[in-house]
């Protein structure tokens, strides 16, 4: 274990481990408070060695090793981490939005392609092929033809 863990934190975590797992050490919490760093590390090593032969109860959420690790090096939760319920809700909202967008685009394509197929020629969708416009046709005739489709 590195020197980065302060002695006070080491002693407090060892005491908390003895309280949580009373079978793990022969010492009580007051004796552990008077030990130096090396002795506390020896006590922790003995506790971990004893835990290898211990069969945890099904109600124990943490093993001794996990408890010590979490006590000495607590995991910090990101403030931007969403709970799984919110992630699921946002996933459903996004999925619904995606479904509406895909459906809308398919309807638009169906309408546009239906008009293009019914017109019978390759026009620009307005019923007028720009390449075949007679230059003598008036602007009014072109507009009338575009609005009739």
C-alpha atoms as an extended CHARMM CRD file, in Angstrom:
* protein
*
       149  EXT
         1         1  UNK       CA              0.0000000000        0.0000000000        0.0000000000  PROA      1               0.0000000000
         2         2  UNK       CA              1.4220000000        3.3690000000       -0.9180000000  PROA      2               0.0000000000
         3         3  UNK       CA              2.3130000000        6.1810000000        1.4370000000  PROA      3               0.0000000000
         4         4  UNK       CA             -0.4290000000        8.3100000000       -0.1240000000  PROA      4               0.0000000000
         5         5  UNK       CA             -2.9930000000        6.9200000000        2.3370000000  PROA      5               0.0000000000
         6         6  UNK       CA             -2.8410000000        8.9070000000        5.5490000000  PROA      6               0.0000000000
         7         7  UNK       CA             -2.3820000000        7.0570000000        8.8210000000  PROA      7               0.0000000000
         8         8  UNK       CA             -5.6180000000        8.4360000000       10.2790000000  PROA      8               0.0000000000
         9         9  UNK       CA             -7.6440000000        7.2070000000        7.2780000000  PROA      9               0.0000000000
        10        10  UNK       CA             -5.8810000000        3.8440000000        7.4610000000  PROA      10              0.0000000000
        11        11  UNK       CA             -6.7310000000        3.4660000000       11.1570000000  PROA      11              0.0000000000
        12        12  UNK       CA            -10.3430000000        4.6010000000       10.6610000000  PROA      12              0.0000000000
        13        13  UNK       CA            -10.8840000000        2.1480000000        7.7890000000  PROA      13              0.0000000000
        14        14  UNK       CA             -9.3170000000       -0.6970000000        9.7610000000  PROA      14              0.0000000000
        15        15  UNK       CA            -11.5690000000        0.0790000000       12.7300000000  PROA      15              0.0000000000
        16        16  UNK       CA            -14.6330000000        0.2500000000       10.4650000000  PROA      16              0.0000000000
        17        17  UNK       CA            -13.6540000000       -3.1010000000        8.9350000000  PROA      17              0.0000000000
        18        18  UNK       CA            -13.3480000000       -4.7150000000       12.3930000000  PROA      18              0.0000000000
        19        19  UNK       CA            -16.7860000000       -3.3790000000       13.3090000000  PROA      19              0.0000000000
        20        20  UNK       CA            -18.3280000000       -4.5420000000       10.0160000000  PROA      20              0.0000000000
        21        21  UNK       CA            -16.5300000000       -7.9140000000        9.9500000000  PROA      21              0.0000000000
        22        22  UNK       CA            -15.9270000000       -8.8770000000       13.6200000000  PROA      22              0.0000000000
        23        23  UNK       CA            -14.6020000000      -12.3380000000       12.6720000000  PROA      23              0.0000000000
        24        24  UNK       CA            -11.7220000000      -10.8040000000       10.7070000000  PROA      24              0.0000000000
        25        25  UNK       CA             -9.4300000000       -9.7340000000       13.5850000000  PROA      25              0.0000000000
        26        26  UNK       CA             -8.6210000000      -10.6060000000       17.1850000000  PROA      26              0.0000000000
        27        27  UNK       CA             -8.1520000000       -6.9310000000       18.0640000000  PROA      27              0.0000000000
        28        28  UNK       CA            -10.7960000000       -4.4470000000       19.0790000000  PROA      28              0.0000000000
        29        29  UNK       CA            -11.1510000000       -0.9500000000       17.6810000000  PROA      29              0.0000000000
        30        30  UNK       CA             -9.4880000000        0.8600000000       20.6220000000  PROA      30              0.0000000000
        31        31  UNK       CA             -6.3030000000       -1.1850000000       20.2870000000  PROA      31              0.0000000000
        32        32  UNK       CA             -6.1160000000       -0.4780000000       16.5510000000  PROA      32              0.0000000000
        33        33  UNK       CA             -6.1360000000        3.2830000000       17.2700000000  PROA      33              0.0000000000
        34        34  UNK       CA             -2.8280000000        2.9520000000       19.1480000000  PROA      34              0.0000000000
        35        35  UNK       CA             -0.9550000000        1.0570000000       16.3950000000  PROA      35              0.0000000000
        36        36  UNK       CA              1.5930000000        2.5780000000       14.0230000000  PROA      36              0.0000000000
        37        37  UNK       CA              1.3700000000        2.3860000000       10.2330000000  PROA      37              0.0000000000
        38        38  UNK       CA              3.2900000000       -0.8810000000        9.8350000000  PROA      38              0.0000000000
        39        39  UNK       CA              1.2560000000       -2.6130000000       12.5240000000  PROA      39              0.0000000000
        40        40  UNK       CA             -2.0280000000       -1.4240000000       10.9700000000  PROA      40              0.0000000000
        41        41  UNK       CA             -0.8960000000       -2.7570000000        7.5810000000  PROA      41              0.0000000000
        42        42  UNK       CA             -0.0350000000       -6.0920000000        9.2240000000  PROA      42              0.0000000000
        43        43  UNK       CA             -3.5180000000       -6.2170000000       10.7800000000  PROA      43              0.0000000000
        44        44  UNK       CA             -5.0970000000       -5.5020000000        7.3780000000  PROA      44              0.0000000000
        45        45  UNK       CA             -2.9910000000       -8.2220000000        5.7390000000  PROA      45              0.0000000000
        46        46  UNK       CA             -4.0810000000      -10.6960000000        8.4180000000  PROA      46              0.0000000000
        47        47  UNK       CA             -7.7190000000       -9.7060000000        7.9180000000  PROA      47              0.0000000000
        48        48  UNK       CA             -7.4930000000      -10.2380000000        4.1610000000  PROA      48              0.0000000000
        49        49  UNK       CA             -5.7990000000      -13.6180000000        4.6890000000  PROA      49              0.0000000000
        50        50  UNK       CA             -8.5930000000      -14.7120000000        7.0600000000  PROA      50              0.0000000000
        51        51  UNK       CA            -11.2450000000      -13.5560000000        4.6090000000  PROA      51              0.0000000000
        52        52  UNK       CA            -10.0220000000      -16.0170000000        1.9730000000  PROA      52              0.0000000000
        53        53  UNK       CA            -11.3530000000      -18.9270000000        4.0320000000  PROA      53              0.0000000000
        54        54  UNK       CA            -14.5750000000      -17.1440000000        4.9930000000  PROA      54              0.0000000000
        55        55  UNK       CA            -17.7550000000      -18.0020000000        3.1130000000  PROA      55              0.0000000000
        56        56  UNK       CA            -19.8480000000      -14.8070000000        2.9280000000  PROA      56              0.0000000000
        57        57  UNK       CA            -23.5360000000      -14.8440000000        3.6920000000  PROA      57              0.0000000000
        58        58  UNK       CA            -25.8490000000      -14.1230000000        0.7870000000  PROA      58              0.0000000000
        59        59  UNK       CA            -26.9480000000      -10.8870000000        2.5090000000  PROA      59              0.0000000000
        60        60  UNK       CA            -23.3960000000       -9.4430000000        2.4610000000  PROA      60              0.0000000000
        61        61  UNK       CA            -23.2850000000       -6.9160000000       -0.3960000000  PROA      61              0.0000000000
        62        62  UNK       CA            -19.5160000000       -6.3680000000       -0.0930000000  PROA      62              0.0000000000
        63        63  UNK       CA            -16.6410000000       -8.6850000000        0.5940000000  PROA      63              0.0000000000
        64        64  UNK       CA            -13.9910000000       -7.6650000000        3.1180000000  PROA      64              0.0000000000
        65        65  UNK       CA            -11.5280000000       -6.7640000000        0.3770000000  PROA      65              0.0000000000
        66        66  UNK       CA            -14.1210000000       -4.6220000000       -1.4520000000  PROA      66              0.0000000000
        67        67  UNK       CA            -15.0750000000       -2.9150000000        1.8190000000  PROA      67              0.0000000000
        68        68  UNK       CA            -11.4610000000       -1.9920000000        2.5930000000  PROA      68              0.0000000000
        69        69  UNK       CA            -10.8310000000       -0.7840000000       -0.9570000000  PROA      69              0.0000000000
        70        70  UNK       CA            -13.9690000000        1.3730000000       -0.9760000000  PROA      70              0.0000000000
        71        71  UNK       CA            -13.0840000000        2.8220000000        2.4220000000  PROA      71              0.0000000000
        72        72  UNK       CA             -9.4880000000        3.6840000000        1.5250000000  PROA      72              0.0000000000
        73        73  UNK       CA            -10.1280000000        4.7760000000       -2.0650000000  PROA      73              0.0000000000
        74        74  UNK       CA            -13.7580000000        5.8770000000       -2.3630000000  PROA      74              0.0000000000
        75        75  UNK       CA            -15.1280000000        6.0740000000       -5.8680000000  PROA      75              0.0000000000
        76        76  UNK       CA            -16.4030000000        9.4670000000       -6.7950000000  PROA      76              0.0000000000
        77        77  UNK       CA            -19.5340000000        9.5870000000       -8.8610000000  PROA      77              0.0000000000
        78        78  UNK       CA            -19.5970000000       12.0100000000      -11.7460000000  PROA      78              0.0000000000
        79        79  UNK       CA            -22.1260000000       14.8220000000      -11.2540000000  PROA      79              0.0000000000
        80        80  UNK       CA            -23.2320000000       14.3190000000      -14.8640000000  PROA      80              0.0000000000
        81        81  UNK       CA            -23.9070000000       10.6010000000      -14.4770000000  PROA      81              0.0000000000
        82        82  UNK       CA            -27.6210000000        9.9410000000      -14.8550000000  PROA      82              0.0000000000
        83        83  UNK       CA            -29.3930000000        7.1230000000      -13.0270000000  PROA      83              0.0000000000
        84        84  UNK       CA            -30.4790000000        4.2050000000      -15.1840000000  PROA      84              0.0000000000
        85        85  UNK       CA            -34.1490000000        5.2300000000      -14.9750000000  PROA      85              0.0000000000
        86        86  UNK       CA            -33.4300000000        8.6050000000      -16.5900000000  PROA      86              0.0000000000
        87        87  UNK       CA            -31.1690000000        7.0260000000      -19.2070000000  PROA      87              0.0000000000
        88        88  UNK       CA            -33.9810000000        4.6380000000      -20.1060000000  PROA      88              0.0000000000
        89        89  UNK       CA            -36.5490000000        7.4570000000      -20.2540000000  PROA      89              0.0000000000
        90        90  UNK       CA            -34.3390000000        9.5740000000      -22.5170000000  PROA      90              0.0000000000
        91        91  UNK       CA            -33.6850000000        6.5300000000      -24.7090000000  PROA      91              0.0000000000
        92        92  UNK       CA            -37.4290000000        5.9940000000      -25.1340000000  PROA      92              0.0000000000
        93        93  UNK       CA            -37.9630000000        9.6820000000      -25.9670000000  PROA      93              0.0000000000
        94        94  UNK       CA            -35.1490000000        9.6010000000      -28.5230000000  PROA      94              0.0000000000
        95        95  UNK       CA            -36.4860000000        6.3690000000      -30.0370000000  PROA      95              0.0000000000
        96        96  UNK       CA            -39.9770000000        7.8640000000      -30.3920000000  PROA      96              0.0000000000
        97        97  UNK       CA            -38.5470000000       10.9910000000      -31.9960000000  PROA      97              0.0000000000
        98        98  UNK       CA            -36.5310000000        8.8720000000      -34.4190000000  PROA      98              0.0000000000
        99        99  UNK       CA            -39.5920000000        6.7770000000      -35.2900000000  PROA      99              0.0000000000
       100       100  UNK       CA            -41.6690000000        9.9010000000      -36.0170000000  PROA      100             0.0000000000
       101       101  UNK       CA            -38.8940000000       11.3620000000      -38.1890000000  PROA      101             0.0000000000
       102       102  UNK       CA            -38.4310000000        8.1730000000      -40.2150000000  PROA      102             0.0000000000
       103       103  UNK       CA            -42.1830000000        7.7470000000      -40.6630000000  PROA      103             0.0000000000
       104       104  UNK       CA            -42.5920000000       11.3660000000      -41.7840000000  PROA      104             0.0000000000
       105       105  UNK       CA            -39.7760000000       11.0840000000      -44.2930000000  PROA      105             0.0000000000
       106       106  UNK       CA            -41.2310000000        7.8520000000      -45.6840000000  PROA      106             0.0000000000
       107       107  UNK       CA            -44.6360000000        9.5260000000      -46.1350000000  PROA      107             0.0000000000
       108       108  UNK       CA            -43.0470000000       12.4620000000      -47.9710000000  PROA      108             0.0000000000
       109       109  UNK       CA            -41.0980000000       10.0800000000      -50.2490000000  PROA      109             0.0000000000
       110       110  UNK       CA            -44.2660000000        8.0800000000      -50.9170000000  PROA      110             0.0000000000
       111       111  UNK       CA            -46.1610000000       11.2260000000      -51.9320000000  PROA      111             0.0000000000
       112       112  UNK       CA            -43.3670000000       12.6110000000      -54.1110000000  PROA      112             0.0000000000
       113       113  UNK       CA            -42.6210000000        9.2930000000      -55.8150000000  PROA      113             0.0000000000
       114       114  UNK       CA            -46.3410000000        8.6470000000      -56.3330000000  PROA      114             0.0000000000
       115       115  UNK       CA            -46.7730000000       11.9310000000      -58.1550000000  PROA      115             0.0000000000
       116       116  UNK       CA            -43.6280000000       11.3270000000      -60.1910000000  PROA      116             0.0000000000
       117       117  UNK       CA            -44.7600000000        7.8380000000      -61.2300000000  PROA      117             0.0000000000
       118       118  UNK       CA            -48.3030000000        9.0200000000      -62.0660000000  PROA      118             0.0000000000
       119       119  UNK       CA            -47.0030000000       11.8590000000      -64.2370000000  PROA      119             0.0000000000
       120       120  UNK       CA            -45.4310000000        9.2960000000      -66.5720000000  PROA      120             0.0000000000
       121       121  UNK       CA            -42.3100000000       11.2830000000      -67.4150000000  PROA      121             0.0000000000
       122       122  UNK       CA            -39.0850000000       12.2960000000      -65.7180000000  PROA      122             0.0000000000
       123       123  UNK       CA            -39.9070000000       15.8300000000      -64.6600000000  PROA      123             0.0000000000
       124       124  UNK       CA            -38.7590000000       17.8970000000      -61.7450000000  PROA      124             0.0000000000
       125       125  UNK       CA            -41.9170000000       17.0220000000      -59.7960000000  PROA      125             0.0000000000
       126       126  UNK       CA            -43.9950000000       19.9540000000      -61.0740000000  PROA      126             0.0000000000
       127       127  UNK       CA            -45.2300000000       18.3180000000      -64.2300000000  PROA      127             0.0000000000
       128       128  UNK       CA            -42.9230000000       20.4040000000      -66.4200000000  PROA      128             0.0000000000
       129       129  UNK       CA            -39.7040000000       19.1410000000      -67.8930000000  PROA      129             0.0000000000
       130       130  UNK       CA            -37.4140000000       22.1840000000      -67.9560000000  PROA      130             0.0000000000
       131       131  UNK       CA            -35.5660000000       20.8640000000      -71.0040000000  PROA      131             0.0000000000
       132       132  UNK       CA            -38.6880000000       20.6300000000      -73.1760000000  PROA      132             0.0000000000
       133       133  UNK       CA            -40.2050000000       24.0430000000      -72.4970000000  PROA      133             0.0000000000
       134       134  UNK       CA            -41.0580000000       25.8990000000      -75.6410000000  PROA      134             0.0000000000
       135       135  UNK       CA            -39.6280000000       29.3860000000      -75.3740000000  PROA      135             0.0000000000
       136       136  UNK       CA            -42.7530000000       30.7860000000      -77.0120000000  PROA      136             0.0000000000
       137       137  UNK       CA            -44.9480000000       29.5450000000      -74.1500000000  PROA      137             0.0000000000
       138       138  UNK       CA            -45.9870000000       32.3720000000      -71.9050000000  PROA      138             0.0000000000
       139       139  UNK       CA            -45.2400000000       32.5250000000      -68.2240000000  PROA      139             0.0000000000
       140       140  UNK       CA            -48.9520000000       32.3000000000      -67.4090000000  PROA      140             0.0000000000
       141       141  UNK       CA            -49.2930000000       29.0050000000      -69.2720000000  PROA      141             0.0000000000
       142       142  UNK       CA            -46.3560000000       27.5380000000      -67.3380000000  PROA      142             0.0000000000
       143       143  UNK       CA            -47.8110000000       28.5980000000      -63.9830000000  PROA      143             0.0000000000
       144       144  UNK       CA            -51.2160000000       27.1870000000      -64.8850000000  PROA      144             0.0000000000
       145       145  UNK       CA            -49.6620000000       23.8880000000      -65.8270000000  PROA      145             0.0000000000
       146       146  UNK       CA            -47.6460000000       23.7380000000      -62.5810000000  PROA      146             0.0000000000
       147       147  UNK       CA            -50.7230000000       24.4010000000      -60.4170000000  PROA      147             0.0000000000
       148       148  UNK       CA            -52.8510000000       21.8670000000      -62.2540000000  PROA      148             0.0000000000
       149       149  UNK       CA            -50.6130000000       18.9990000000      -61.0200000000  PROA      149             0.0000000000
